[in-house]
Amino acid sequence: MSDCCVFAGQGAQVPGMGKDFAEADAEVMALFDKANAVLGFDLKKVCFEGPAEELTKSNICQPAIFVTSYAAYLTLQKKRSTPFAAAAGLSLGEWGALCAAGVLDFDSTLKVLEARGRYMQEACEATPSGMIAIVGASPAQLDELCAKTGCTPANINSAAQVVLSGDKDQIAAAATTAKELGIKRAIPLATAGAFHSKFMMPAREKLAPVLDGITFSAPKIPVISNVTGKAHSSDPGEIKAVMLRQVTETTRWADDIAAAKELSCDRFIEFGPGKVLSGLIKKIDVALTTLNVADMASLDATIAALG
């Protein structure tokens, strides 16, 4: 089997995440302490104790999920060194994949995600907007829904599930119009705003100079891009440009998994809180094997499964 490591995205956060990894390993605890020093606030306390409302803020949530996911990745590698044929992640998770592949170091990834989260939160607060998950729509129904409401695809998670972004009125219209079109389900999501859409353009513009100050390197293993649905090039400048586009453009998770399969990956190990990506991968192709490392219990189960 060839393995692909995948990193959780925003929405997976839960108070207590990363705590048992840190308590079991002084090196992981030091990673959280380092994150506190880099960021200038007590990220470790928010991860380990919450409250959930604080953890939900994008400027806290994004670095928090990254540190927890990276801690999970390092813990597995220390206990059972696992070679990966490729790496991927959903939205902020793609930054975790880039870090695991050696494109950025830990400190730089942390700085990028704090700024990215802060600017995205500011964009959300500037314009009331939201997201809605559309389940079971045909391509024609989806096109008609977008045409009638003005919503745009934000996340193409699988053939069965697409998440749309729009302003508050557009999201409300999408819920009503989906019923009229006979679409199976339309579920408004509890997000701060319309991610991966034109509403995030102010965040993208503010993030550009931050990325200019960060050193990117060629990836040691292929990292699959949300924007293109294909492996990033080996050109650090091109990776930087595509990651900037990712703030406002559609994430193509279904295409990412297809690209990983083309790289012979048939087993996916998800790092970070929750099992959202594992669930999406199974919806894309039930024949694929999924494992996850969210805490010590799931780590032990994954090590046992790896043999």
Short mmCIF file of C-alpha atoms in Angstrom, two decimals:
data_model
loop_
_atom_site.label_atom_id
_atom_site.label_comp_id
_atom_site.label_asym_id
_atom_site.label_seq_id
_atom_site.Cartn_x
_atom_site.Cartn_y
_atom_site.Cartn_z
CA MET A 1 0.00 0.00 0.00
CA SER A 2 1.07 3.59 -0.67
CA ASP A 3 0.11 6.13 1.97
CA CYS A 4 -1.02 9.74 1.69
CA CYS A 5 -1.03 11.99 4.77
CA VAL A 6 -3.97 14.39 4.95
CA PHE A 7 -4.46 17.32 7.32
CA ALA A 8 -7.73 18.53 8.86
CA GLY A 9 -9.39 21.81 7.93
CA GLN A 10 -11.30 24.49 9.84
CA GLY A 11 -14.42 23.27 11.62
CA ALA A 12 -12.73 20.19 13.08
CA GLN A 13 -11.61 22.03 16.24
CA VAL A 14 -12.66 20.73 19.66
CA PRO A 15 -11.54 21.77 23.18
CA GLY A 16 -9.00 19.28 24.56
CA MET A 17 -7.38 18.62 21.20
CA GLY A 18 -3.69 17.77 21.34
CA LYS A 19 -3.63 17.52 25.13
CA ASP A 20 -2.98 13.78 25.43
CA PHE A 21 -0.21 13.93 22.80
CA ALA A 22 1.49 16.69 24.79
CA GLU A 23 1.07 14.94 28.14
CA ALA A 24 2.55 11.75 26.68
CA ASP A 25 5.59 13.39 25.03
CA ALA A 26 7.72 16.28 26.30
CA GLU A 27 8.78 17.09 22.71
CA VAL A 28 5.15 17.63 21.71
CA MET A 29 4.51 19.73 24.82
CA ALA A 30 7.52 21.83 23.76
CA LEU A 31 5.89 22.24 20.33
CA PHE A 32 2.82 23.83 21.93
CA ASP A 33 5.05 26.02 24.14
CA LYS A 34 6.95 27.10 21.02
CA ALA A 35 3.65 27.99 19.35
CA ASN A 36 2.79 30.19 22.34
CA ALA A 37 6.14 31.99 22.01
CA VAL A 38 5.79 32.49 18.23
CA LEU A 39 2.19 33.71 18.42
CA GLY A 40 2.42 35.77 21.60
CA PHE A 41 -0.72 34.29 23.19
CA ASP A 42 -1.59 31.07 25.06
CA LEU A 43 -2.63 28.81 22.17
CA LYS A 44 -1.86 25.74 24.26
CA LYS A 45 -4.43 26.70 26.93
CA VAL A 46 -7.15 27.33 24.32
CA CYS A 47 -6.43 23.99 22.60
CA PHE A 48 -6.39 22.01 25.85
CA GLU A 49 -9.18 23.80 27.74
CA GLY A 50 -11.24 25.90 25.31
CA PRO A 51 -13.66 27.61 25.55
CA ALA A 52 -15.17 26.47 22.27
CA GLU A 53 -16.20 30.05 21.32
CA GLU A 54 -12.60 31.20 21.55
CA LEU A 55 -11.35 28.20 19.60
CA THR A 56 -13.83 28.95 16.80
CA LYS A 57 -12.28 32.36 15.96
CA SER A 58 -10.37 31.95 12.70
CA ASN A 59 -7.16 33.61 13.95
CA ILE A 60 -7.03 31.08 16.83
CA CYS A 61 -8.66 28.10 15.13
CA GLN A 62 -6.29 27.96 12.15
CA PRO A 63 -2.98 27.84 14.06
CA ALA A 64 -4.62 25.61 16.71
CA ILE A 65 -5.69 22.95 14.23
CA PHE A 66 -2.31 23.14 12.48
CA VAL A 67 -0.32 22.64 15.72
CA THR A 68 -2.58 19.78 16.84
CA SER A 69 -2.41 18.11 13.42
CA TYR A 70 1.36 18.51 13.21
CA ALA A 71 1.71 17.13 16.75
CA ALA A 72 -0.32 14.08 15.66
CA TYR A 73 1.89 13.68 12.57
CA LEU A 74 5.12 13.91 14.58
CA THR A 75 3.83 11.50 17.23
CA LEU A 76 3.06 8.84 14.63
CA GLN A 77 6.44 9.33 12.95
CA LYS A 78 8.24 8.94 16.29
CA LYS A 79 6.36 5.77 17.20
CA ARG A 80 6.29 4.19 13.75
CA SER A 81 8.18 6.00 10.99
CA THR A 82 5.82 6.00 8.01
CA PRO A 83 6.94 7.01 4.50
CA PHE A 84 4.28 8.98 2.63
CA ALA A 85 3.93 9.01 -1.15
CA ALA A 86 1.99 12.30 -1.09
CA ALA A 87 0.43 14.90 1.21
CA ALA A 88 -2.79 16.91 1.06
CA GLY A 89 -5.06 18.96 3.30
CA LEU A 90 -8.36 20.79 3.13
CA SER A 91 -8.03 24.59 3.08
CA LEU A 92 -5.87 25.47 6.12
CA GLY A 93 -4.91 21.76 6.22
CA GLU A 94 -2.99 22.21 2.98
CA TRP A 95 -0.55 24.37 4.95
CA GLY A 96 0.00 21.42 7.30
CA ALA A 97 0.71 19.23 4.28
CA LEU A 98 3.22 21.78 2.96
CA CYS A 99 4.96 21.86 6.36
CA ALA A 100 5.12 18.04 6.52
CA ALA A 101 6.64 18.05 3.01
CA GLY A 102 9.34 20.56 4.04
CA VAL A 103 8.04 23.51 1.99
CA LEU A 104 7.82 25.72 5.11
CA ASP A 105 9.18 25.24 8.62
CA PHE A 106 6.91 25.01 11.68
CA ASP A 107 7.38 28.63 12.81
CA SER A 108 6.67 30.06 9.36
CA THR A 109 3.54 27.93 8.91
CA LEU A 110 2.28 29.11 12.28
CA LYS A 111 2.86 32.78 11.41
CA VAL A 112 1.11 32.39 8.05
CA LEU A 113 -1.95 30.70 9.57
CA GLU A 114 -2.35 33.24 12.38
CA ALA A 115 -2.30 36.06 9.79
CA ARG A 116 -4.49 34.12 7.35
CA GLY A 117 -7.04 33.39 10.07
CA ARG A 118 -7.01 36.97 11.35
CA TYR A 119 -7.50 38.48 7.91
CA MET A 120 -10.24 36.00 7.04
CA GLN A 121 -12.02 36.79 10.33
CA GLU A 122 -11.80 40.52 9.51
CA ALA A 123 -13.28 39.87 6.05
CA CYS A 124 -16.12 37.86 7.61
CA GLU A 125 -16.92 40.70 10.03
CA ALA A 126 -16.80 43.33 7.28
CA THR A 127 -19.52 41.68 5.16
CA PRO A 128 -22.22 39.35 6.55
CA SER A 129 -21.92 36.16 4.53
CA GLY A 130 -22.09 32.40 4.94
CA MET A 131 -21.90 28.91 3.47
CA ILE A 132 -24.39 26.16 2.70
CA ALA A 133 -23.75 22.46 2.01
CA ILE A 134 -25.64 21.06 -0.96
CA VAL A 135 -26.09 17.28 -0.89
CA GLY A 136 -27.27 15.09 -3.75
CA ALA A 137 -27.52 17.75 -6.48
CA SER A 138 -26.81 16.91 -10.11
CA PRO A 139 -24.34 19.18 -11.97
CA ALA A 140 -27.30 20.74 -13.81
CA GLN A 141 -29.18 21.39 -10.56
CA LEU A 142 -26.07 22.91 -9.02
CA ASP A 143 -25.54 25.21 -12.00
CA GLU A 144 -29.17 26.34 -11.85
CA LEU A 145 -28.98 26.90 -8.09
CA CYS A 146 -25.90 29.12 -8.47
CA ALA A 147 -27.42 31.01 -11.41
CA LYS A 148 -30.65 31.73 -9.51
CA THR A 149 -29.07 32.72 -6.18
CA GLY A 150 -25.65 34.17 -7.03
CA CYS A 151 -23.89 31.69 -4.73
CA THR A 152 -20.55 30.24 -5.88
CA PRO A 153 -18.92 26.82 -5.23
CA ALA A 154 -16.47 27.04 -2.32
CA ASN A 155 -15.70 23.37 -1.65
CA ILE A 156 -16.21 20.49 -4.09
CA ASN A 157 -15.94 17.73 -1.50
CA SER A 158 -17.32 14.82 -3.52
CA ALA A 159 -19.75 14.15 -6.36
CA ALA A 160 -22.52 14.15 -3.76
CA GLN A 161 -21.51 17.18 -1.67
CA VAL A 162 -20.66 20.74 -2.70
CA VAL A 163 -20.48 23.72 -0.33
CA LEU A 164 -21.55 27.12 -1.68
CA SER A 165 -20.58 30.60 -0.46
CA GLY A 166 -22.61 33.78 -0.65
CA ASP A 167 -23.91 36.76 1.28
CA LYS A 168 -26.61 36.16 3.91
CA ASP A 169 -29.47 36.76 1.46
CA GLN A 170 -27.93 34.48 -1.16
CA ILE A 171 -27.50 31.67 1.37
CA ALA A 172 -31.13 32.04 2.51
CA ALA A 173 -32.25 31.98 -1.14
CA ALA A 174 -30.15 28.87 -1.79
CA ALA A 175 -31.91 26.98 1.02
CA THR A 176 -35.33 27.81 -0.46
CA THR A 177 -34.36 27.33 -4.11
CA ALA A 178 -32.73 23.95 -3.43
CA LYS A 179 -36.10 22.64 -2.21
CA GLU A 180 -37.85 24.03 -5.30
CA LEU A 181 -35.29 22.28 -7.55
CA GLY A 182 -35.81 18.96 -5.76
CA ILE A 183 -32.29 18.83 -4.36
CA LYS A 184 -31.94 16.21 -1.61
CA ARG A 185 -30.55 18.42 1.17
CA ALA A 186 -29.33 22.00 1.71
CA ILE A 187 -27.70 22.61 5.08
CA PRO A 188 -26.61 26.13 6.14
CA LEU A 189 -23.24 25.86 7.92
CA ALA A 190 -22.18 27.57 11.14
CA THR A 191 -19.18 29.38 9.65
CA ALA A 192 -17.94 32.92 10.33
CA GLY A 193 -18.46 33.82 6.67
CA ALA A 194 -18.15 32.90 2.99
CA PHE A 195 -14.74 31.24 2.75
CA HIS A 196 -13.15 30.48 -0.64
CA SER A 197 -15.10 33.19 -2.42
CA LYS A 198 -14.82 36.82 -3.56
CA PHE A 199 -15.74 37.85 0.00
CA MET A 200 -12.24 36.79 1.08
CA MET A 201 -10.44 39.09 -1.40
CA PRO A 202 -9.47 41.61 1.36
CA ALA A 203 -7.85 38.74 3.28
CA ARG A 204 -5.99 37.58 0.18
CA GLU A 205 -4.65 41.09 -0.45
CA LYS A 206 -3.45 41.45 3.16
CA LEU A 207 -1.87 37.98 3.18
CA ALA A 208 0.26 38.64 0.07
CA PRO A 209 3.00 40.68 1.82
CA VAL A 210 3.08 38.13 4.68
CA LEU A 211 3.86 35.33 2.20
CA ASP A 212 6.45 37.54 0.50
CA GLY A 213 8.38 37.52 3.77
CA ILE A 214 8.29 33.71 4.15
CA THR A 215 10.85 31.29 2.67
CA PHE A 216 9.30 28.46 0.64
CA SER A 217 11.30 25.40 -0.52
CA ALA A 218 10.65 22.65 -3.06
CA PRO A 219 8.48 19.85 -1.59
CA LYS A 220 10.21 16.60 -0.55
CA ILE A 221 7.08 14.66 -1.53
CA PRO A 222 4.19 15.69 -3.83
CA VAL A 223 1.70 18.03 -2.14
CA ILE A 224 -1.67 18.18 -3.85
CA SER A 225 -3.21 21.61 -4.38
CA ASN A 226 -6.81 22.45 -3.45
CA VAL A 227 -6.92 25.05 -6.23
CA THR A 228 -5.73 22.90 -9.15
CA GLY A 229 -6.57 19.41 -7.89
CA LYS A 230 -3.06 18.38 -8.96
CA ALA A 231 0.36 18.20 -7.30
CA HIS A 232 2.07 21.55 -6.71
CA SER A 233 5.06 22.32 -8.91
CA SER A 234 8.55 22.16 -7.44
CA ASP A 235 8.92 25.94 -7.92
CA PRO A 236 8.62 27.64 -4.48
CA GLY A 237 7.41 30.89 -6.06
CA GLU A 238 4.63 29.09 -7.91
CA ILE A 239 3.53 27.28 -4.72
CA LYS A 240 3.35 30.63 -2.93
CA ALA A 241 1.20 32.12 -5.71
CA VAL A 242 -1.21 29.17 -5.76
CA MET A 243 -1.57 29.23 -1.96
CA LEU A 244 -2.51 32.90 -2.14
CA ARG A 245 -5.18 32.06 -4.72
CA GLN A 246 -6.49 29.36 -2.38
CA VAL A 247 -7.94 32.04 -0.05
CA THR A 248 -10.56 33.08 -2.62
CA GLU A 249 -10.80 30.10 -4.98
CA THR A 250 -12.74 26.84 -4.85
CA THR A 251 -11.19 23.89 -3.02
CA ARG A 252 -11.36 20.71 -5.12
CA TRP A 253 -11.05 17.89 -2.58
CA ALA A 254 -12.56 15.26 -4.89
CA ASP A 255 -9.89 16.11 -7.50
CA ASP A 256 -7.20 15.99 -4.80
CA ILE A 257 -8.10 12.40 -3.95
CA ALA A 258 -8.15 11.47 -7.65
CA ALA A 259 -4.65 12.99 -7.99
CA ALA A 260 -3.43 11.02 -4.95
CA LYS A 261 -4.77 7.81 -6.50
CA GLU A 262 -2.81 8.63 -9.67
CA LEU A 263 0.28 8.74 -7.43
CA SER A 264 -0.64 5.17 -6.36
CA CYS A 265 -2.02 6.20 -2.94
CA ASP A 266 -4.66 3.78 -1.70
CA ARG A 267 -4.44 4.44 2.04
CA PHE A 268 -5.03 7.85 3.64
CA ILE A 269 -4.00 8.79 7.17
CA GLU A 270 -5.81 11.85 8.52
CA PHE A 271 -4.01 13.99 11.12
CA GLY A 272 -5.81 16.36 13.44
CA PRO A 273 -9.11 16.54 15.31
CA GLY A 274 -12.13 14.69 13.95
CA LYS A 275 -12.55 12.39 10.95
CA VAL A 276 -14.17 14.74 8.43
CA LEU A 277 -11.65 14.07 5.66
CA SER A 278 -11.79 10.30 6.21
CA GLY A 279 -15.57 10.48 5.75
CA LEU A 280 -15.26 12.54 2.56
CA ILE A 281 -12.61 10.17 1.16
CA LYS A 282 -14.92 7.19 1.69
CA LYS A 283 -17.71 9.07 -0.11
CA ILE A 284 -15.36 9.68 -3.04
CA ASP A 285 -14.19 6.05 -3.25
CA VAL A 286 -15.38 3.40 -0.80
CA ALA A 287 -12.51 1.11 -1.82
CA LEU A 288 -9.89 3.44 -0.30
CA THR A 289 -8.55 2.72 3.19
CA THR A 290 -8.71 5.53 5.76
CA LEU A 291 -7.03 5.81 9.17
CA ASN A 292 -6.83 8.78 11.50
CA VAL A 293 -4.67 10.16 14.29
CA ALA A 294 -6.68 12.56 16.48
CA ASP A 295 -5.62 11.41 19.96
CA MET A 296 -3.62 8.62 21.62
CA ALA A 297 -6.43 6.06 21.22
CA SER A 298 -6.73 6.62 17.45
CA LEU A 299 -2.92 6.71 17.21
CA ASP A 300 -2.70 3.23 18.78
CA ALA A 301 -5.44 1.96 16.45
CA THR A 302 -3.64 3.38 13.41
CA ILE A 303 -0.31 1.84 14.43
CA ALA A 304 -2.04 -1.53 14.89
CA ALA A 305 -3.64 -1.21 11.44
CA LEU A 306 -0.31 -0.28 9.83
CA GLY A 307 1.18 -3.50 11.27
#
